[in-house]
């Protein structure tokens, strides 16, 4: 399967099949069938209600995310020397940014703020941000464009950061950035991305021939009941969809030979 085709399919198929949308479609199908006096309509309606109830009443979203987020724990002590830092895109809301003319970030903004912290902790390290157009329908603005403006405004000199602006998915993040930065043998490179995305990201970088040290951010889970039930229902639904998409991404990337294992481990 070509790179472009797999990218388009991942975007097009996810829209109707994402759990919240699919459950809503099932519910409407059930209601339509019951209105037409079709007894089978109760089953899709019950399935839809059952799914929404499970997300609302149980820590389902946490159970899906916890194995992903805890697969690559952050090192207890920061390395004494770091040769480079790779930060993956995914934190920019490109649609709102283009509509309003100022940078808009989503829930993964910690990827960018962590880059600023690491730039100050390791003043000699090479820094690279990788992110192009993440949406299927987009304008001319890339994530790298937005990151450049924000990092410069936060005091990171523009000449310190290399911006890779062609990657549209995690696989391209690894392949294009490795070709751009040419890491040397024995160098220590930190990989910064969301904790739930780290297993797939590390697997892709390994497959590309680049051994990186996981430096996860943007945690969304915990081990207490307060964490499990604190988030409102829409947020829990979004967390469940994020986790499910990562699991599906792991399966798809393994099937396409883009990762070194089905569930990469430290």
Short mmCIF file of C-alpha atoms in Angstrom, two decimals:
data_model
loop_
_atom_site.label_atom_id
_atom_site.label_comp_id
_atom_site.label_asym_id
_atom_site.label_seq_id
_atom_site.Cartn_x
_atom_site.Cartn_y
_atom_site.Cartn_z
CA UNK A 1 0.00 0.00 0.00
CA UNK A 2 1.39 3.39 -0.96
CA UNK A 3 2.18 6.06 1.62
CA UNK A 4 -0.45 8.44 0.28
CA UNK A 5 -3.18 5.80 0.04
CA UNK A 6 -2.65 4.55 3.58
CA UNK A 7 -2.72 8.12 4.87
CA UNK A 8 -6.00 8.94 3.09
CA UNK A 9 -7.63 5.69 4.21
CA UNK A 10 -6.63 6.29 7.83
CA UNK A 11 -8.37 9.66 7.76
CA UNK A 12 -11.44 8.72 5.72
CA UNK A 13 -12.25 5.46 7.52
CA UNK A 14 -11.71 6.85 11.00
CA UNK A 15 -14.40 9.50 10.61
CA UNK A 16 -17.42 7.13 10.50
CA UNK A 17 -15.78 4.34 12.50
CA UNK A 18 -14.56 6.32 15.50
CA UNK A 19 -16.49 4.90 18.48
CA UNK A 20 -18.51 7.99 19.38
CA UNK A 21 -19.66 8.55 15.81
CA UNK A 22 -20.28 4.88 15.09
CA UNK A 23 -22.35 4.45 18.26
CA UNK A 24 -24.41 7.50 17.33
CA UNK A 25 -25.06 6.09 13.86
CA UNK A 26 -26.06 2.78 15.40
CA UNK A 27 -28.47 4.55 17.75
CA UNK A 28 -30.12 6.46 14.91
CA UNK A 29 -30.38 3.26 12.89
CA UNK A 30 -32.11 1.57 15.80
CA UNK A 31 -34.52 4.45 16.28
CA UNK A 32 -35.35 4.49 12.57
CA UNK A 33 -36.01 0.75 12.59
CA UNK A 34 -38.23 0.97 15.67
CA UNK A 35 -40.14 3.86 14.10
CA UNK A 36 -40.72 1.59 11.10
CA UNK A 37 -41.87 -1.09 13.56
CA UNK A 38 -38.86 -3.33 12.97
CA UNK A 39 -38.15 -5.23 16.18
CA UNK A 40 -34.49 -5.72 15.32
CA UNK A 41 -33.99 -1.99 15.79
CA UNK A 42 -33.72 -2.46 19.55
CA UNK A 43 -30.37 -4.20 19.19
CA UNK A 44 -28.38 -1.39 17.55
CA UNK A 45 -30.10 1.09 19.89
CA UNK A 46 -29.16 -0.95 22.95
CA UNK A 47 -25.61 -1.37 21.66
CA UNK A 48 -25.22 2.38 21.25
CA UNK A 49 -26.68 3.13 24.69
CA UNK A 50 -24.56 0.38 26.22
CA UNK A 51 -21.36 1.85 24.80
CA UNK A 52 -22.10 5.38 26.01
CA UNK A 53 -23.10 4.00 29.44
CA UNK A 54 -19.85 2.04 29.71
CA UNK A 55 -17.79 5.14 28.93
CA UNK A 56 -19.81 7.18 31.43
CA UNK A 57 -20.05 4.68 34.31
CA UNK A 58 -16.75 2.78 34.11
CA UNK A 59 -13.05 3.73 33.77
CA UNK A 60 -13.09 2.28 30.25
CA UNK A 61 -11.08 5.16 28.80
CA UNK A 62 -8.41 4.73 31.47
CA UNK A 63 -8.18 0.96 30.94
CA UNK A 64 -7.55 1.50 27.24
CA UNK A 65 -4.88 4.16 27.77
CA UNK A 66 -2.96 2.91 30.83
CA UNK A 67 -1.07 0.04 29.09
CA UNK A 68 0.00 2.45 26.36
CA UNK A 69 1.09 5.24 28.71
CA UNK A 70 3.01 2.94 31.05
CA UNK A 71 4.83 0.96 28.37
CA UNK A 72 7.73 3.43 28.22
CA UNK A 73 8.16 5.17 31.59
CA UNK A 74 10.26 8.30 31.69
CA UNK A 75 13.75 7.68 33.10
CA UNK A 76 13.98 8.27 36.86
CA UNK A 77 16.98 10.52 36.30
CA UNK A 78 17.60 12.72 33.30
CA UNK A 79 20.64 11.73 31.21
CA UNK A 80 23.82 13.66 31.99
CA UNK A 81 24.41 14.22 28.30
CA UNK A 82 21.91 14.48 25.46
CA UNK A 83 23.06 14.89 21.87
CA UNK A 84 19.67 15.72 20.45
CA UNK A 85 15.94 16.05 21.05
CA UNK A 86 13.21 15.03 18.60
CA UNK A 87 9.74 16.44 19.19
CA UNK A 88 6.83 15.03 17.21
CA UNK A 89 4.04 17.27 15.99
CA UNK A 90 0.41 16.66 16.85
CA UNK A 91 -0.21 19.53 19.24
CA UNK A 92 -1.31 22.17 16.73
CA UNK A 93 -4.95 22.79 15.84
CA UNK A 94 -4.25 23.82 12.28
CA UNK A 95 -7.86 24.60 11.38
CA UNK A 96 -8.34 27.09 14.23
CA UNK A 97 -4.86 28.52 13.72
CA UNK A 98 -5.62 29.31 10.09
CA UNK A 99 -9.09 30.62 10.92
CA UNK A 100 -7.93 33.00 13.67
CA UNK A 101 -4.42 33.86 12.57
CA UNK A 102 -2.77 33.04 15.89
CA UNK A 103 -1.31 29.70 17.09
CA UNK A 104 -3.90 27.34 18.60
CA UNK A 105 -2.78 24.23 20.51
CA UNK A 106 -4.70 21.12 21.54
CA UNK A 107 -4.34 18.77 24.52
CA UNK A 108 -0.89 17.64 23.44
CA UNK A 109 0.68 21.08 23.97
CA UNK A 110 3.11 19.60 26.53
CA UNK A 111 5.18 18.27 23.64
CA UNK A 112 6.10 21.85 22.78
CA UNK A 113 6.55 23.17 26.32
CA UNK A 114 8.80 20.20 27.12
CA UNK A 115 10.95 21.12 24.15
CA UNK A 116 11.56 24.53 25.68
CA UNK A 117 12.51 22.96 29.01
CA UNK A 118 14.90 20.50 27.37
CA UNK A 119 16.45 23.23 25.24
CA UNK A 120 17.40 25.05 28.44
CA UNK A 121 18.52 21.91 30.28
CA UNK A 122 20.75 20.77 27.40
CA UNK A 123 22.10 23.93 25.73
CA UNK A 124 24.45 21.93 23.48
CA UNK A 125 21.85 19.47 22.23
CA UNK A 126 20.54 19.54 18.67
CA UNK A 127 16.82 20.19 18.50
CA UNK A 128 14.41 19.08 15.80
CA UNK A 129 10.67 19.52 15.46
CA UNK A 130 8.90 17.31 12.93
CA UNK A 131 5.38 18.00 11.72
CA UNK A 132 3.78 18.92 8.42
CA UNK A 133 0.11 18.79 7.49
CA UNK A 134 -1.77 16.44 9.78
CA UNK A 135 -5.26 16.92 8.35
CA UNK A 136 -6.69 15.62 5.10
CA UNK A 137 -8.16 18.98 4.09
CA UNK A 138 -5.84 21.83 4.95
CA UNK A 139 -4.37 25.14 3.93
CA UNK A 140 -0.75 26.08 3.46
CA UNK A 141 0.25 26.25 7.13
CA UNK A 142 2.29 23.40 8.61
CA UNK A 143 2.75 22.43 12.23
CA UNK A 144 6.41 23.34 11.87
CA UNK A 145 5.39 26.89 10.92
CA UNK A 146 3.34 27.25 14.10
CA UNK A 147 6.01 25.62 16.27
CA UNK A 148 8.66 27.96 14.87
CA UNK A 149 6.61 31.03 15.80
CA UNK A 150 5.79 29.77 19.30
CA UNK A 151 9.28 28.53 20.17
CA UNK A 152 10.83 31.77 19.00
CA UNK A 153 8.33 33.74 21.10
CA UNK A 154 9.24 31.59 24.12
CA UNK A 155 12.90 32.46 23.79
CA UNK A 156 14.33 29.53 21.83
CA UNK A 157 16.68 30.96 19.16
CA UNK A 158 15.47 30.03 15.66
CA UNK A 159 18.93 28.81 14.66
CA UNK A 160 18.90 26.20 17.44
CA UNK A 161 15.98 24.25 16.01
CA UNK A 162 15.74 22.28 12.78
CA UNK A 163 12.19 22.13 11.43
CA UNK A 164 11.06 19.15 9.37
CA UNK A 165 7.79 20.19 7.72
CA UNK A 166 6.92 17.41 5.26
CA UNK A 167 5.89 14.56 7.61
CA UNK A 168 2.17 13.78 7.80
CA UNK A 169 2.27 10.73 10.07
CA UNK A 170 4.52 8.99 12.59
CA UNK A 171 6.22 6.86 9.99
CA UNK A 172 7.27 9.92 8.01
CA UNK A 173 8.32 11.65 11.24
CA UNK A 174 10.92 8.95 11.79
CA UNK A 175 12.13 8.40 8.23
CA UNK A 176 12.34 12.03 7.14
CA UNK A 177 13.83 13.29 10.40
CA UNK A 178 16.52 10.61 10.46
CA UNK A 179 17.54 11.52 6.92
CA UNK A 180 17.61 15.19 7.88
CA UNK A 181 19.55 14.93 11.16
CA UNK A 182 21.81 11.94 10.41
CA UNK A 183 22.33 10.84 14.04
CA UNK A 184 25.73 9.33 14.76
CA UNK A 185 26.48 5.95 16.41
CA UNK A 186 26.28 6.03 20.18
CA UNK A 187 24.50 9.38 20.34
CA UNK A 188 21.71 9.90 22.88
CA UNK A 189 18.54 11.33 21.37
CA UNK A 190 15.38 11.98 23.37
CA UNK A 191 12.05 11.31 21.68
CA UNK A 192 9.27 13.59 22.96
CA UNK A 193 5.67 12.69 22.27
CA UNK A 194 2.49 11.85 24.16
CA UNK A 195 2.82 8.87 26.50
CA UNK A 196 0.01 6.95 24.78
CA UNK A 197 1.69 7.47 21.41
CA UNK A 198 5.16 6.47 22.60
CA UNK A 199 5.01 2.68 21.90
CA UNK A 200 4.15 3.19 18.24
CA UNK A 201 6.59 6.09 17.88
CA UNK A 202 9.53 4.16 19.36
CA UNK A 203 8.72 1.15 17.21
CA UNK A 204 8.74 3.29 14.08
CA UNK A 205 12.03 5.00 14.95
CA UNK A 206 13.66 1.64 15.68
CA UNK A 207 12.44 0.28 12.36
CA UNK A 208 13.96 3.34 10.69
CA UNK A 209 17.30 2.49 12.28
CA UNK A 210 17.28 5.16 14.97
CA UNK A 211 17.57 4.14 18.64
CA UNK A 212 15.97 6.85 20.76
CA UNK A 213 15.34 7.32 24.47
CA UNK A 214 11.64 7.69 25.25
CA UNK A 215 10.74 10.96 27.00
CA UNK A 216 6.93 10.81 27.30
CA UNK A 217 4.67 13.76 28.13
CA UNK A 218 0.94 14.49 28.05
CA UNK A 219 -0.21 11.77 30.45
CA UNK A 220 -3.97 11.33 30.77
CA UNK A 221 -4.24 8.40 33.20
CA UNK A 222 -3.61 7.54 36.83
CA UNK A 223 -4.22 4.77 39.33
CA UNK A 224 -6.78 6.46 41.60
CA UNK A 225 -10.56 6.62 41.45
CA UNK A 226 -10.32 10.42 41.46
CA UNK A 227 -8.41 10.36 38.18
CA UNK A 228 -10.65 7.68 36.71
CA UNK A 229 -13.87 9.61 37.27
CA UNK A 230 -12.77 13.24 37.40
CA UNK A 231 -12.93 13.99 33.67
CA UNK A 232 -16.35 14.89 32.17
CA UNK A 233 -18.03 12.46 29.81
CA UNK A 234 -16.95 14.13 26.53
CA UNK A 235 -13.32 14.07 27.66
CA UNK A 236 -13.53 10.41 28.66
CA UNK A 237 -15.04 9.58 25.28
CA UNK A 238 -12.19 11.42 23.56
CA UNK A 239 -9.63 9.56 25.70
CA UNK A 240 -11.18 6.21 24.79
CA UNK A 241 -11.07 7.10 21.10
CA UNK A 242 -7.43 8.21 21.42
CA UNK A 243 -6.48 4.92 23.06
CA UNK A 244 -8.38 2.78 20.59
CA UNK A 245 -6.85 4.63 17.66
CA UNK A 246 -3.37 3.96 19.04
CA UNK A 247 -4.07 0.24 19.39
CA UNK A 248 -5.41 0.15 15.83
CA UNK A 249 -2.38 2.15 14.72
CA UNK A 250 -0.04 -0.41 16.30
CA UNK A 251 -1.81 -3.22 14.43
CA UNK A 252 -1.80 -1.37 11.13
CA UNK A 253 1.83 -0.27 11.38
CA UNK A 254 2.94 -3.77 12.24
CA UNK A 255 0.97 -5.20 9.31
CA UNK A 256 2.62 -2.66 6.98
CA UNK A 257 6.08 -3.42 8.39
CA UNK A 258 6.57 0.06 9.83
CA UNK A 259 7.36 -1.03 13.40
CA UNK A 260 9.78 -3.56 14.83
CA UNK A 261 7.15 -5.28 17.04
CA UNK A 262 3.40 -5.46 17.55
CA UNK A 263 3.71 -3.76 20.95
CA UNK A 264 7.22 -2.29 21.24
CA UNK A 265 8.79 -2.43 24.69
CA UNK A 266 11.80 -0.82 26.40
#
